[in-house]
Backbone as CSV, one residue per row, in Angstrom:
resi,resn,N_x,N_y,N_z,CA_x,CA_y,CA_z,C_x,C_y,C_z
1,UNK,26.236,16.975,-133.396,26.910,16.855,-132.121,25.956,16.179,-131.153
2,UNK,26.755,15.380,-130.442,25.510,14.658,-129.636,25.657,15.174,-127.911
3,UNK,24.567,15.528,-127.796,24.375,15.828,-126.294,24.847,15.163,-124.771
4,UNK,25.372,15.547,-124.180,25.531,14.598,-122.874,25.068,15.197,-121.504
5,UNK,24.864,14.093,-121.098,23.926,14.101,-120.324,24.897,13.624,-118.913
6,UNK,24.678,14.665,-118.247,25.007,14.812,-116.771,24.918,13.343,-115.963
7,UNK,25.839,12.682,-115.313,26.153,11.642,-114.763,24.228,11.987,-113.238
8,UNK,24.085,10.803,-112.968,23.416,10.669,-112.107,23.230,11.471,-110.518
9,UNK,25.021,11.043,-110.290,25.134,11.804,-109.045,25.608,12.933,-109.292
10,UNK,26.134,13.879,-110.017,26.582,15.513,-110.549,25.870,16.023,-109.402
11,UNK,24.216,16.298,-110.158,23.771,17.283,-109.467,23.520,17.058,-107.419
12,UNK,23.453,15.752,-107.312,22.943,15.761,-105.780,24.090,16.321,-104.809
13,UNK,25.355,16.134,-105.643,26.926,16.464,-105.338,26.556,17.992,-105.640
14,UNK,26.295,18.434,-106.126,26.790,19.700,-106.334,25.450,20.520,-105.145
15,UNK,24.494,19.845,-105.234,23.678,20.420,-104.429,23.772,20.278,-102.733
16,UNK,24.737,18.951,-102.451,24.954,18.995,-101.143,26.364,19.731,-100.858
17,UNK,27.183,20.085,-101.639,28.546,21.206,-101.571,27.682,22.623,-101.152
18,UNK,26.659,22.777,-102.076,25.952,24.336,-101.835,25.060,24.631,-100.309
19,UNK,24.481,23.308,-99.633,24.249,23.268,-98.264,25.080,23.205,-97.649
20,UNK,26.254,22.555,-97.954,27.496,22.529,-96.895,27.661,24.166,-96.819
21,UNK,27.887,24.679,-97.344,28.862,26.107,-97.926,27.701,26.758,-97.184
22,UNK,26.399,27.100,-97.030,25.603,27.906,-96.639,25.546,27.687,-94.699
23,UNK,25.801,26.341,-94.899,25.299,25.952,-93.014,26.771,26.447,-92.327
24,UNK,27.668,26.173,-93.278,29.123,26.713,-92.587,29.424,28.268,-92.504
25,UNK,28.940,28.777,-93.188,28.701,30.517,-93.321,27.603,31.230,-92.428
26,UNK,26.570,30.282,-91.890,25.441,30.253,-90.699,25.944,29.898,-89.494
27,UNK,26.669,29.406,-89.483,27.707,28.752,-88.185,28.710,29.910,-87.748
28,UNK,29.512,30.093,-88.620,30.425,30.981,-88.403,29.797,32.602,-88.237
29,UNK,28.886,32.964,-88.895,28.097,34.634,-88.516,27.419,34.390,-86.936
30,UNK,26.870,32.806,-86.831,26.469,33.173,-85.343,27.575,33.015,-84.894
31,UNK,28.356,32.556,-84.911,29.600,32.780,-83.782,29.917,33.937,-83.497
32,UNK,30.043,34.741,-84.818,30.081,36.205,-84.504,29.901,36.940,-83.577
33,UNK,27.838,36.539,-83.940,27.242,37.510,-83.444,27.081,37.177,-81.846
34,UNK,27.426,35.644,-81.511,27.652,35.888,-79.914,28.514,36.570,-79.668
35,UNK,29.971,36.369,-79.964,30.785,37.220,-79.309,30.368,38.448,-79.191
36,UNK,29.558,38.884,-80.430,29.456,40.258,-80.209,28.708,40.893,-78.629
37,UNK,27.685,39.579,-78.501,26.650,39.579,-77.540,27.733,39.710,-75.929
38,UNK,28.619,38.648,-76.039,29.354,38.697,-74.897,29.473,39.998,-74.551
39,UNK,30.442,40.770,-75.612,31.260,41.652,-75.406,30.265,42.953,-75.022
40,UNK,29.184,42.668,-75.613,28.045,43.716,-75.009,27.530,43.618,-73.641
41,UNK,27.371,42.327,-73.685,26.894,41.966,-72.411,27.534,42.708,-71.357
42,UNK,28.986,42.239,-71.391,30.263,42.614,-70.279,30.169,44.264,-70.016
43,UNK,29.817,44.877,-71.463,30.011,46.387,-71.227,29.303,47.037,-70.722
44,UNK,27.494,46.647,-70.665,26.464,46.836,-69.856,26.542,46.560,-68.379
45,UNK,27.219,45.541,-67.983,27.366,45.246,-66.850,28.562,46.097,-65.914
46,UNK,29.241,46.477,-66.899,30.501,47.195,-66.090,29.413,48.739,-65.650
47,UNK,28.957,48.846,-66.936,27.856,50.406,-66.756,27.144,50.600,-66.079
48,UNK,26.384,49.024,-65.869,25.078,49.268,-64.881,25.936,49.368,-63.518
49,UNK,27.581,48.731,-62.516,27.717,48.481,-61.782,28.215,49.864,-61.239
50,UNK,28.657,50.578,-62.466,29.491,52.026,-62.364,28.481,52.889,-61.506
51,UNK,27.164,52.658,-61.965,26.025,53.606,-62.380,25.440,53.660,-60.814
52,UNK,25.376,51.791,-60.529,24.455,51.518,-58.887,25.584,52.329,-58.110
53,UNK,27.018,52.584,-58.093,27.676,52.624,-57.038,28.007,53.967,-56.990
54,UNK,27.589,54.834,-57.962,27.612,56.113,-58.252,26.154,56.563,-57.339
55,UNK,25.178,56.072,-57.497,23.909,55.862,-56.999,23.932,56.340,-55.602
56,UNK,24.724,54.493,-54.956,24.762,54.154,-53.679,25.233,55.687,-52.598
57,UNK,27.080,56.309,-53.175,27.517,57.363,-53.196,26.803,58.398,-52.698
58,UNK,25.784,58.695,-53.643,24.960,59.996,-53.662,24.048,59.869,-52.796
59,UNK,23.592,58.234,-52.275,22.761,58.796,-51.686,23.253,58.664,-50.093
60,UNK,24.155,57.816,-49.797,24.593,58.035,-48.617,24.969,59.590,-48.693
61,UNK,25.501,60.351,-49.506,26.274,62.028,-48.890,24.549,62.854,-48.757
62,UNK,23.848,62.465,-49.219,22.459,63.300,-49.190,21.698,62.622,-48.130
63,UNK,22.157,61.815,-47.411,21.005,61.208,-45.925,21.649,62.362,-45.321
64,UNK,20.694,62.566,-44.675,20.832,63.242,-43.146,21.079,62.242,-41.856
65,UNK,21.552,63.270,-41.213,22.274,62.489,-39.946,20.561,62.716,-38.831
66,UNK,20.381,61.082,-38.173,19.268,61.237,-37.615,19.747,60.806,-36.074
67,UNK,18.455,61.176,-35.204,18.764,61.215,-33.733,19.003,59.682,-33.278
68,UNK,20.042,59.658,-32.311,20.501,57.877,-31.704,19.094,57.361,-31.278
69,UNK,17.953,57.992,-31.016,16.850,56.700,-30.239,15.621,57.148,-31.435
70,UNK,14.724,56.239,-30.815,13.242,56.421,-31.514,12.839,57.727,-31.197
71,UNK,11.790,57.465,-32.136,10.881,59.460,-31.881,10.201,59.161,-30.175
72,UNK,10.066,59.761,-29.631,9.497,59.690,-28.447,9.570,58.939,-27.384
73,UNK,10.819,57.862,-27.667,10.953,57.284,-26.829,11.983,57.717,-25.655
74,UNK,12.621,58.658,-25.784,13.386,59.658,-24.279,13.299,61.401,-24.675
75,UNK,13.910,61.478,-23.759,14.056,62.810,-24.258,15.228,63.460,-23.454
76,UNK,15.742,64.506,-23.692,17.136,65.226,-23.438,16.797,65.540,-22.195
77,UNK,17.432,65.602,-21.308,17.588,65.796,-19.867,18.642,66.745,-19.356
78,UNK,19.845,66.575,-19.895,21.248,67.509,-19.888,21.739,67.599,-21.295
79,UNK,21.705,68.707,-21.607,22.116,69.676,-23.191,23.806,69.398,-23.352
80,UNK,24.014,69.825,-24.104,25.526,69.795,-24.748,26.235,71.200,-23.983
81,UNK,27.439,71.204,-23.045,27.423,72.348,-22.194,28.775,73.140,-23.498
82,UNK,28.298,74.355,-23.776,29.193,75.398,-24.618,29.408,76.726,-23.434
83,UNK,30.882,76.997,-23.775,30.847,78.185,-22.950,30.424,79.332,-23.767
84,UNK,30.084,79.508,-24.940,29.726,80.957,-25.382,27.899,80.790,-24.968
85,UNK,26.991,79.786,-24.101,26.090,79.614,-24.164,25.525,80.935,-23.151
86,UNK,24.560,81.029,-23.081,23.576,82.081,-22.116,23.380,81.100,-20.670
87,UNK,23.625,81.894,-19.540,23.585,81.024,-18.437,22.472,79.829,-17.834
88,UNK,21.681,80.327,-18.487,20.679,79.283,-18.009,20.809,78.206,-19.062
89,UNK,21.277,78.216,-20.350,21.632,77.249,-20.977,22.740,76.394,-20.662
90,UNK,24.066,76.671,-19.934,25.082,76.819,-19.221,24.314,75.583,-17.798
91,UNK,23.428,76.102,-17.416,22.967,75.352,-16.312,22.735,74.264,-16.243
92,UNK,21.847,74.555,-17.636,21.135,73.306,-17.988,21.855,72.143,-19.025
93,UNK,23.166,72.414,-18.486,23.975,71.769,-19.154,25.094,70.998,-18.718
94,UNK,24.762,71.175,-17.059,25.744,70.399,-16.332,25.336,69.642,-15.864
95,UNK,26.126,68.599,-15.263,25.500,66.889,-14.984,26.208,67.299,-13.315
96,UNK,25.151,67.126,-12.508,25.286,66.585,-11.077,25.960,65.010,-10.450
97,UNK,27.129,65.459,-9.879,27.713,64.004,-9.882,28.322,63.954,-8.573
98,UNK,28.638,63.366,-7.499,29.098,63.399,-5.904,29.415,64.589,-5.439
99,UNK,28.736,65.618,-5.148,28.890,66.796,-5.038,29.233,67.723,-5.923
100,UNK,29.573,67.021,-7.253,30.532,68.062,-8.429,29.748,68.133,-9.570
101,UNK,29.340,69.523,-10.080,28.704,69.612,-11.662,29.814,69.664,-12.524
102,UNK,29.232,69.379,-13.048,30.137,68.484,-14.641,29.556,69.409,-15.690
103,UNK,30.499,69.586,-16.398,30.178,70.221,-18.104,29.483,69.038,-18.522
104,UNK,28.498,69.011,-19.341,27.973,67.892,-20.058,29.185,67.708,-21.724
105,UNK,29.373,67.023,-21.817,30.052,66.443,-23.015,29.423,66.428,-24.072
106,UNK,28.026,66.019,-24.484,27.052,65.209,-25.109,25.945,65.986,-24.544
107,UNK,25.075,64.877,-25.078,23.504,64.952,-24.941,23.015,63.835,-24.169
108,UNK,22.353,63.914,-22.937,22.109,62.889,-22.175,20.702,62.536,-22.438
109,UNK,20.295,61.493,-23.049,18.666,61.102,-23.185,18.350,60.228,-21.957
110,UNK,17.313,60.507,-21.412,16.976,59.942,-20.365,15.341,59.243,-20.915
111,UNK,14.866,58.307,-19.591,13.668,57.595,-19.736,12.922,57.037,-18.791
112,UNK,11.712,57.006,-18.197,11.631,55.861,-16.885,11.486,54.483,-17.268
113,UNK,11.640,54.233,-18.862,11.421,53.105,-19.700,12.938,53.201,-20.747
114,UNK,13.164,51.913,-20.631,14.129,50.947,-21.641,13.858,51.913,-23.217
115,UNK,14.836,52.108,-23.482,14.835,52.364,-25.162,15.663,52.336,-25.752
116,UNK,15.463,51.952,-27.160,17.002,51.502,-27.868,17.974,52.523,-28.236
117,UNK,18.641,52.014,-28.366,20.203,53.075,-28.608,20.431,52.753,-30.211
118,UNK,20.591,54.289,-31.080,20.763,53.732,-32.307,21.480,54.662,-33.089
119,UNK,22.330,53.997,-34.049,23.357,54.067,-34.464,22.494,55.364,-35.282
120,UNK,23.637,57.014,-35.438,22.502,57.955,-36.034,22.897,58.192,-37.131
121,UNK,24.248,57.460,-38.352,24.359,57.573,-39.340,25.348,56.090,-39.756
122,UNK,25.262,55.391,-41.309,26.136,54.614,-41.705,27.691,54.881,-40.848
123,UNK,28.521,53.424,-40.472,29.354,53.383,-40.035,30.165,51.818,-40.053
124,UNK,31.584,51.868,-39.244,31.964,51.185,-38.718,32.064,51.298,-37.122
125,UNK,31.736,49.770,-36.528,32.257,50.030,-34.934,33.929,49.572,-35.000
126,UNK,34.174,51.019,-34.062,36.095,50.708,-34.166,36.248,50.464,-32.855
127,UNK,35.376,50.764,-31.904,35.654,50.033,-29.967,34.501,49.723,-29.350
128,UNK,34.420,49.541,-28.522,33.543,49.691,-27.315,34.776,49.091,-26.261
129,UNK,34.037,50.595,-25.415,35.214,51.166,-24.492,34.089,50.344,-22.997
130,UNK,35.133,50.774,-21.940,34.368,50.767,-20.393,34.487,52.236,-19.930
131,UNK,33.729,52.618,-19.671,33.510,54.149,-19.201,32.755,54.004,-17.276
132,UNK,33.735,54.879,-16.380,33.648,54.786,-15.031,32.111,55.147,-14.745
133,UNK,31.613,55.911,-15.458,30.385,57.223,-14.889,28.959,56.055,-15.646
134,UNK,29.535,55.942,-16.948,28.049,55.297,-17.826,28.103,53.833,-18.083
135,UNK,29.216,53.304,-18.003,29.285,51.712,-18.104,30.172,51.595,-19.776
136,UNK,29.251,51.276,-20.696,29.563,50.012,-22.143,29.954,51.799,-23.069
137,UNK,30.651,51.995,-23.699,30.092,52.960,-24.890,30.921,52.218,-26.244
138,UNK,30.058,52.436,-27.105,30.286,52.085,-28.527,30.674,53.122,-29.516
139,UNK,32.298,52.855,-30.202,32.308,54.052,-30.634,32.118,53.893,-32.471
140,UNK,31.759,54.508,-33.433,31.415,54.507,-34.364,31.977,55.616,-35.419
141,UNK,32.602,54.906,-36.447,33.307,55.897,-37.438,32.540,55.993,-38.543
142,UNK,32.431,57.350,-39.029,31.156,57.632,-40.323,32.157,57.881,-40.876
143,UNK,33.127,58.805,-40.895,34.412,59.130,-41.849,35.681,59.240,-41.279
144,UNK,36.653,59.448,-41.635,37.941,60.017,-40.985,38.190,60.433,-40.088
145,UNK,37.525,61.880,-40.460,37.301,63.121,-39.606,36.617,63.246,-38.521
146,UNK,34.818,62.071,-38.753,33.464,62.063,-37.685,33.317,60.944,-36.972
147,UNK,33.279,61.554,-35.529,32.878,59.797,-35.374,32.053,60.336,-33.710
148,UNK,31.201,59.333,-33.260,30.118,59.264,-32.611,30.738,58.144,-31.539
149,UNK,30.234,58.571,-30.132,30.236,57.785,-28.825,28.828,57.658,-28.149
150,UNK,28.406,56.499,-28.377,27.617,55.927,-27.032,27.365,55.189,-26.039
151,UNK,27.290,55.998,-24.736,27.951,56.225,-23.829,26.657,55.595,-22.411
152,UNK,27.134,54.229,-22.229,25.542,53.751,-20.618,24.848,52.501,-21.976
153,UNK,25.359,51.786,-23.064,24.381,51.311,-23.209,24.724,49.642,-23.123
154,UNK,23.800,48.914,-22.751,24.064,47.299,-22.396,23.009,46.312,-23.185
155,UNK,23.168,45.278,-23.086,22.496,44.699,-24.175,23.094,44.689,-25.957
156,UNK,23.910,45.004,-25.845,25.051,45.435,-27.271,24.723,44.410,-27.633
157,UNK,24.208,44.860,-29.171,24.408,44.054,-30.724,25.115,44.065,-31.387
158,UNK,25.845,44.661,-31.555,27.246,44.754,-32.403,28.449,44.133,-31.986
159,UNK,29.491,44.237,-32.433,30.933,43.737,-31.974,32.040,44.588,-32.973
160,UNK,33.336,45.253,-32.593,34.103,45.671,-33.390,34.213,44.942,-34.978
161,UNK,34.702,46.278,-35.794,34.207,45.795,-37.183,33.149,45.894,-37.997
162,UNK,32.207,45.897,-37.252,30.992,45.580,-37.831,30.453,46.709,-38.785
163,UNK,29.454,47.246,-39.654,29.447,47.698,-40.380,28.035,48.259,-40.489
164,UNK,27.696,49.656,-39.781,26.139,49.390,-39.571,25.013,50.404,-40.621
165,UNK,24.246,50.519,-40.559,23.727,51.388,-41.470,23.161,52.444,-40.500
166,UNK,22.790,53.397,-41.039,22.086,54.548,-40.410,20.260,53.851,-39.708
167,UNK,20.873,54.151,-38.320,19.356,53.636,-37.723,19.121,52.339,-37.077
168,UNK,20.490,51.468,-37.499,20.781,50.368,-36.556,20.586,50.479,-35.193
169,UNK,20.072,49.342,-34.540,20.204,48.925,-33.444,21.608,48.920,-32.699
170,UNK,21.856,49.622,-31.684,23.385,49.207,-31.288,23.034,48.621,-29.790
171,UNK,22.016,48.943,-29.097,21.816,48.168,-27.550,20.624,48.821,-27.356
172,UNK,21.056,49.017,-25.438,19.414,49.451,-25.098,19.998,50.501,-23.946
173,UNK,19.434,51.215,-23.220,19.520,52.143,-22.657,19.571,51.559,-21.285
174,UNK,20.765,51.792,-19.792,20.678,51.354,-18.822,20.378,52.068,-17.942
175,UNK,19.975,51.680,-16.511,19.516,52.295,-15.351,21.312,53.068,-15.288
176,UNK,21.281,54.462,-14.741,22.430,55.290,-14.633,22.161,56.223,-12.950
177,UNK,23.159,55.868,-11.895,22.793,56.093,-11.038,23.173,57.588,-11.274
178,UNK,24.010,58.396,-12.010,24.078,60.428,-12.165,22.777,60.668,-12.790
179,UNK,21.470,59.765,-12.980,20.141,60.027,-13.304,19.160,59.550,-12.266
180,UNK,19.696,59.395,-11.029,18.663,58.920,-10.283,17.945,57.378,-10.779
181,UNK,18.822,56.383,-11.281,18.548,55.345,-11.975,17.265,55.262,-12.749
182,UNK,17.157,56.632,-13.592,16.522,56.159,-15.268,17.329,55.506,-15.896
183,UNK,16.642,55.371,-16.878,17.142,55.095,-18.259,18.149,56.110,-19.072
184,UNK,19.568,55.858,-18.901,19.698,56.778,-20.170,20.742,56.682,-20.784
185,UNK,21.142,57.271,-21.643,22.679,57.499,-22.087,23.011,58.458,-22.780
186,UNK,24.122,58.940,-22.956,25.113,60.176,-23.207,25.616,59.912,-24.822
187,UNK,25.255,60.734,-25.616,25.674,60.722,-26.960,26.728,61.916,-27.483
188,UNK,27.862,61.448,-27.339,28.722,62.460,-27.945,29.118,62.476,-29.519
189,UNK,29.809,63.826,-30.306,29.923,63.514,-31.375,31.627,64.235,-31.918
190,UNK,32.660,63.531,-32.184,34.076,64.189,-32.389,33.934,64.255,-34.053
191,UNK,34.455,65.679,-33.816,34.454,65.942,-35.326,36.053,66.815,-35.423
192,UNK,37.409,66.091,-36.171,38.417,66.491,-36.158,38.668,66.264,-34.776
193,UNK,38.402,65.347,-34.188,38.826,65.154,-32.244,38.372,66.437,-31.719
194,UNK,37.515,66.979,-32.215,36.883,67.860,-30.875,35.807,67.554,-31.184
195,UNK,34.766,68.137,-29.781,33.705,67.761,-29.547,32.954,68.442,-30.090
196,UNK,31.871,68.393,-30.606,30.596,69.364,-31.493,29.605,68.700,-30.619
197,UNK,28.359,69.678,-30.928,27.163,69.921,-30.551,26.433,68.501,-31.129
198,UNK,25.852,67.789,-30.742,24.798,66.697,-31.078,23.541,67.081,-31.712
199,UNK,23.023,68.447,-30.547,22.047,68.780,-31.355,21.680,69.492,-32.181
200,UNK,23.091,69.976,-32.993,23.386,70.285,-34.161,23.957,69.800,-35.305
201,UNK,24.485,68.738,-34.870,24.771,67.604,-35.822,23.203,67.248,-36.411
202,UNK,22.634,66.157,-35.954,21.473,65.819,-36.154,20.658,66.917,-36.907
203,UNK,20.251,66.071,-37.872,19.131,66.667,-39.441,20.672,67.121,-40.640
204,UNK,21.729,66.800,-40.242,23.041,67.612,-41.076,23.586,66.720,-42.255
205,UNK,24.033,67.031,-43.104,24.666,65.933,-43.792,26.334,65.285,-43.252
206,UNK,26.700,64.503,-43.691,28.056,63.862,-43.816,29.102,64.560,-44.037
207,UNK,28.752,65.308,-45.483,29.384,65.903,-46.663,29.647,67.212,-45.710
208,UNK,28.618,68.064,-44.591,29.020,69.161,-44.226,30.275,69.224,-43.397
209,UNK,30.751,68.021,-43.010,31.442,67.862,-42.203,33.375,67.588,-42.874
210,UNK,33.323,67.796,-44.040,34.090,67.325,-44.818,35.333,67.963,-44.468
């Protein structure tokens, strides 16, 4: 029997079918394995965004609510007037005005120096009103339920809408002639539309107020 012998081109044919077949099976597994990558990708990203805003959440309800001005730059002059208070607290809690004492509303910070007025927790501004007694007040919604008035201040940085963080700048403190023209302004705080204590708000959380 006589032997035969394989044509010339056989094998280079058969050897470039077996690279075809391998680079097309390398092609198609990475295709795979991107998608796979996409689809991971996407799911990490939904997780990590879940995760920051879960974050963000927690930590706004765990700030504390801090005082409207700098440390030392005024100080309280007329208290928040309560009638279950002790009389000399009672006293010291009314505002002198054309012959007539006034319940204090708020907390009046006074100054013989300019100081800023500042926003004492995350918010929106929903007005700024004109007020007869203090001039400009800016009012500020933390939730539903809470919301904050300040009350004499000029120089305003803000504008309705706006969106501020805890500790913002909202103006500056004006000469107030029911202070003998210091510096000051009146910080009230409505919680459910009534009025609460300021200086019991302040150091409190958000969340207590719920």
């Amino acid at each position: 029997m006589k032997k035969r012998k394989l044509k010339g081109f056989v094998l280079p044919t058969i050897y470039l079918l077996i690279t075809i077949s391998i680079f097309t099976g390398i092609v198609l597994l990475g295709s795979g394995l991107t998608l796979s990558d996409k689809d991971y990708n996407y799911s990490t990203g939904v997780i990590q965004d879940t995760i920051e805003s879960v974050v963000v959440e927690d930590t706004i309800a765990s700030s504390k609510i801090k005082a409207p001005i700098e440390e030392g730059k005024a100080e309280i002059s007329v208290h928040f007037y309560s009638k279950d208070a002790e009389d000399d607290r009672q006293q010291s809690s009314l505002i002198y005005y054309e012959n007539t004492y006034l319940p204090n509303t708020g907390v009046l910070y006074t100054s013989t120096e300019t100081f800023n007025v500042l926003s004492a927790f995350s918010g929106k501004v929903i007005d700024i009103l004109d007020d007869e007694f203090f001039g400009k007040c800016v009012v500020i919604e933390h939730t539903a339920n809470l919301k904050s008035y300040y009350y004499g201040v000029e120089e305003i940085e803000v504008a309705v809408g706006d969106e501020l963080t805890s500790g913002a700048v909202i103006g500056v403190s004006k000469n107030n002639e029911i202070m003998n023209n210091k510096k000051s302004f009146l910080f009230e705080v409505y919680h459910n539309n009534e009025l609460i204590n300021p200086e019991t708000f302040i150091g409190t959380k958000v969340t207590d107020y719920n």
